[in-house]
Amino acid sequence: MPAFRRNPDPEDTDDETDTVDPELRLRTVRTAASTIAESIRAEERAERRKTMRKKRSFFRGRGDKKRAAQAAQAAKAQDTTPPSEVAAAPPVTGLRRNIYVNMPLPPDEVNREGEPIVRYVRNKVRTSKYTVITFIPKNLYEQFRRVANLYFLATAILPVFPIFGAASPQTAALPLLFILVITGIKDGVEDYRRAVLDEEVNNSAATKLGEWKNVNQPSDPRKWFEKLLGLNPPGKVTKGVRKLREREAAEGKQIVLSKDGDESRTSLSTKDTHHDSHDGEEGYFAGAGGRRLDDIQSMDEHSYPPNSVKSRSSTGVVDYRKRVNGTARWDRTLWKKLEVGDIVLLRDNEQVPADVVVLCTSDADNMCYLETKNLDGETNLKPRKSVRATSSITSEDDIERISFVLDSEPPHQNLYLYHGVLRYNDPVTGAQKQESVTINELLLRGCTVRNTAWIIGLVVFTGADSKIMLNGGDTPSKRSKIEKETNFNVIVNFVVLIVMCLISAIANGVLDGQAGTSANFFEDGADPTGSSVVNAIVTFASCLIAFQNIVPVSLYISIEIVKTIQAFFISQDVDMYYKPFDAACSPKTWNISDDLGQIEYIFSDKTGTLTQNIMEFQKCSVRGVTYGEGVTEAQRGQAKRQGKVDALEPEEQDRRLKVMKGKTLDLMSRAFKNRYLQPEKLTLISPKLAEDLADKSSEQRSHLIAFFRALAICHSVLSDRPDSTNKPFHLDYKAESPDEAALVAAARDVGFPFVHKSKDGIDIEVMGQPERYTPLELLEFNSTRKRMSVIVRNPQGQIVLYCKGADSVIYERLAADHDPELKEKTSKDMEAFANSGLRTLCIAYRYLTEQEYMEWQRIYDAACNSTTDRDEQIDKANEKIEHSLYILGATALEDKLQEGVPDAIETLHNAGIKLWILTGDKVQTAIEIGFSCNLLKSDMEIMILSADTHHAAQLQIEGGLNKIASVLGPPSLGPQKRGFVPGAQAAFAIVIDGDTLRHALTPQLKPLFLDLATQCETVVCCRVSPAQKALVVKLVKEGRNAMTLSIGDGANDVAMIQEANVGCGLLGYEGSQAAMSADYAFGQFRFLTKLLIVHGRWSYQRIADMHSNFFYKNMIWTFAMFWFLIFNSFDATYLYQYTFILLYNLVFTSLPVIALGAFDQDINARAAMAFPQLYVRGIRGLEYTKLKFWAFMLDGLYQSAVVFFIPFLVWTFGLAVSWNGKTIESLADFGTTVAVAAIFAANTFVGMNTTYWTVLTWIIVIGSSFVMLLWIVIYSFFESNDFVDEVVVLCGNGMFWLTVLMSVVIALGPRFVAKFIAKVYYPLDKDIVREMWVKGDLKDRLGIQHRKSRNNKGRLEQAPMFHHPHARSESEISTYQQDIELGGLTAGGSNPSSLSASPRTPLTPVHEAQSPAAEQPSYDHLSPTPRETRPAGDQRTTSPSFRGSYYSASAIPMSSPEPSLQPGYTLSQDPPMSTVSPNPVTPFAHPSQGSLHPPPQPQPSPPPETFEMHVRQPSDELYSPRTDHTHGGVSESSYMTAYDGFTDDHLQQSGHDPEGSWRESTYSTYSAHAL
């Protein structure tokens, strides 16, 4: 082993292990500031490790050179070049492609006919699943993936053969055909919507170079059938292109060349020919650098041959000595017509139609700018540049003069990586040259050109090969979890069916083989054959037909109907309607609505999903003085958790900010004139700042001027005047980063506007006075430097360096003699800003001498011209000038969250759902957003994983596992443990970057990372690619068998949206690729809460109940027929009249189950939002279990025996004579009695399981049974062999009705008793909430008007959430142990519910011994003692072992104190009440009681389209003036709490009974389980 491997560099070793303590536990951080600082240190350690590896590679240099030489020889043999750039490119699978421009293809790349061998995909894309040709076979394949459909197909084929004796073989296939047709129509409608969007994209307009030969494409690219039919011959203008050109010509637009003077010509583009304003054209076509699209000429502008050719030296690939015919011209075409190798022209505000390499741009520096909102949701501009060798192209003639080949890597998914080599021969010397092409020269499909007049590019990847489509993948066919589990139930029923048929066949064969029986005489010739074995086989098939309803074909028909209705309800929910987009929630995949109720993990994008991508300058610190009065979401969330909601009430805060903003603007307008001020965009609100700027005698004024001057100068922002004529002083800023635009805009509105930038000067104004600075150098920002600097010469001739960046980076470069007090104060301010969820930057400066600058300039120029290690040389040069800085101040920006995001995340957490952030942004940005939206909290242990080697990643992951195990113990991963409890145990979070995640997702580390991540409350993945997002979702979905949901707004989110069980896309102003590919599309992230907690929970509950009831009702119907076979030699004789068999599932019993699945609500939507913890039953899958399935099946088996044998015994031992003397002895009489009893029992059973009875439900449940009776009446008067006058025979006989009634009562009696015991003695939490809603005062506490009192509009509802205590029972899913006080007496014992989950590690110690009082519980405490009679020294004892639900019976909040009245005011008799208190625990005068309590409600007043509840301020009517000043003041917090502060006397005067709502709760009063 080499010496340097035996003795590794200690610094490098420390870098890999300093995040792990000596006990191999990963170190953690808590606050936002410390988390950001630790992430920066981790990145710095990674950079040091890379540097050390480079140094160590020196010792292996000679061997590397030899290997490089060998690689060069091998590459030469393969006709490829091995430049250093190619060697450095990461391995990408696939064949590289050569794209030739004006060069003949080499012989090995053409076939015998001279056509290219390699064929590329078209630019036409398709996100739909089907085409016209593939729809039927592919859709049938999708449908027959259901096991049941294969069974239905078999049962539809068997009746065709007469030997099986089917009563109506013609109708046997109708149910299956109905299912296939309805499902096919639904799938077709869903897919047609996608196809329409695809067609819209494919038919978008583009401009490409026509009359020019693309040698990469065959002369006839048509497919064989197109050639056979003579379709689309080469050179023919297709119908779509012709319509496009005609439409643009009709609009007065055409591709022309417009001259401006003798030499200058404007962009060759679609322009309005009816307007001749050259100024407007110049404004449109001028690039960022002022360069025009010179010499891009139209065909009619040339003279052939050219009269004269200007003498120009050939540069790059353009050979001006080459003569061209000048036929090339720009043509308008469609996106789908573009091919690899085409030359395209892109203009400002156009979308990029394919992946394009930039050849040249309108900018003097060959730059162009892109907006990638459709790709990643970000609106900030991304800079790109042209290839240097082609940057001199200025016309179509120049394109004909160029000649090169682009050696491109194969298409792959990585959005941030591209590597190609452009090879050409120098036009002057003939020497072969090459230039590397990277992602900085590549424009990706879907991006939008901004601030660039024109771009000429070469198409590299088209259609399915483009990066955006590779990241999307094929549209998956998703099936819900219940649908998959139903296959098991169908298989079980199929096994039962086979057993029934085997028993019948064997018994029939045995009986048929007996000789000397009455069958030989009475049934002569009835057997199909003379063989008993063959007859048994026929009986088997006949029973298969007769009992086929045990596998309910109607279930799938009903499910399709129900899910369509559910999708309609979701789309019509006004609470999920977003007015700015005029868009409601749009379900695109209808068959997975029940999955919405079982989501355990949510994976969310950051930019555009959680945030608005809008930055606001909130605060700053200048010379140790902080300015800014804004309050962030993180501050509000922290205050809410600390119970300080009244101090930061949003409405009051907004009102105060408006007042202070007016004062700030007024003070500044008096002090100086700011022509560029945009008052509506001022976010830095600080009257003190205005006062200090206005105070000319203050020393602070000069510091403020220097600070904001630096903000106006140190940036790379572009200024723009959108309407220079009408609004000459209206400036808009375009920047690469929204942070920069926000900083410059803030300086503008404070009085320091940046006006214009050119090569010669930077124009700003300082409090109304213009200043001009000469730019000398710009040192750009990057993720490694974490800072940017500008060097300028000020008006006084001094050279100044301004620098802004991360605090740790700036502080390392401060001058040695810097004021330590200022450093400490600014550092504390930035830490406070960071902990408030703000992005911080430190601003510094230094003066340079002329000599120092000139010496550095030489070093910097040499570094820029370096051919090896250019970036490293530039960084070293920057280090030589960025030192000895002095702090000017610090800025704090807020990345504005979407409305309601923090409250939505809190609600989702309360529901037991974990949320992960998967973003392409840098680590620090993601951490700041995590704290802003309260996803990361200061009480969490945050682990930062940052490693650049596999070993280091393993070490950190194992350290994280050790850390969690040392605190929480071994993990519990059982199904009953799903759904975490916020605050029940120590919380952990992970922040991981993309490089580390790449190692973590390897097969060796994947299980470890999964164990670590799923034990944390949240995971933040940064710098991840779209493919990595999908891999993370797949890891959790398959590794934990968890239900996952992904939500995003950009094309980079499509992969994870399609990978998750449910994909949600956010709609945008410019459309969204994510919304197109999603299962549900809506406008705002906050709508996700109602989609899951209300609609998702309802859908899951409904579908689960519907499935169980369907299997039940077919069991009771089918097994009644089976019991009848015992008495007819098992010969498959039908018990029921055949019309009953046809109509049972179609008419008589289908509608009640459909109504249950479509309309049932176990609790109201408002109650579901108030108690999101109820959602955890769906996470644990407790509503659709195998136990529930078997319980319903056995219940159906029992009830089938009851409805058969009771009528059998009655007709056997009773008087079988009707009232009119007709005997009741036919099979139709007996079968109809059994059928009526079974139908009544089935419909009543469904009614018993229905919890939400509406008029429609009553009509359907009762009407279905009534329709059955009506059918008996109607059919009795038709001529038939077995049903003549049946209504006369049966319905007039009291014994018939008594038999039916007795059968139904005995059949349903056990189910009724079981439901009563379960709901009274073992109630679920939803049962308790429903009782509170129906019989209790939950409506009052939620501020909902009672139905009976809706006409009384003069008095608002009282809505204290915890007005009086309620004793609550333990939930079957309790996982949290906590002591509880009940009414002054000790209540002990807990019910060992079969559905209870084992408790987690409690926060408080749990005593094992119980008090004697717990062994003999008393029930007297259930009637609470009035407060006025309670002894003052009453001591309360607790039950040490009570295991309460974390959202039901534990931790009853106290009521608020009784405030004294404010002098001068008195409470009116009927005060308006507040809605639900946002504070779950409020002071209360008497001891606490167990109660369900909702989570804190959202604070801001929502707009009309939102659904969140909020706390209203007491209205003015609450006060009425009075002259008596003897009472104390009423605090504002009194109206924020649950209890409104009424005295007992006042409650009695107002007619409110403090005991009333308590005694109305029957479960609370009589439930022994509540103890």
GROMACS .gro file of C-alpha atoms in nm, residues 335 346 350-356 370 443-449 455:
model
   18
  335TRP     CA    1  -4.324   2.260  -3.403
  346LEU     CA    2  -3.625   3.229  -3.203
  350GLU     CA    3  -4.126   3.279  -2.798
  351GLN     CA    4  -4.101   2.932  -2.655
  352VAL     CA    5  -3.815   2.706  -2.752
  353PRO     CA    6  -3.964   2.426  -2.970
  354ALA     CA    7  -3.684   2.170  -2.921
  355ASP     CA    8  -3.347   2.134  -2.754
  356VAL     CA    9  -3.139   2.388  -2.946
  370LEU     CA   10  -3.442   3.241  -2.079
  443LEU     CA   11  -3.176   2.596  -2.484
  444LEU     CA   12  -3.422   2.337  -2.355
  445ARG     CA   13  -3.763   2.276  -2.502
  446GLY     CA   14  -4.038   2.459  -2.315
  447CYS     CA   15  -3.828   2.756  -2.203
  448THR     CA   16  -3.924   3.110  -2.308
  449VAL     CA   17  -3.690   3.364  -2.466
  455ILE     CA   18  -3.154   3.377  -3.144
   0.00000   0.00000   0.00000
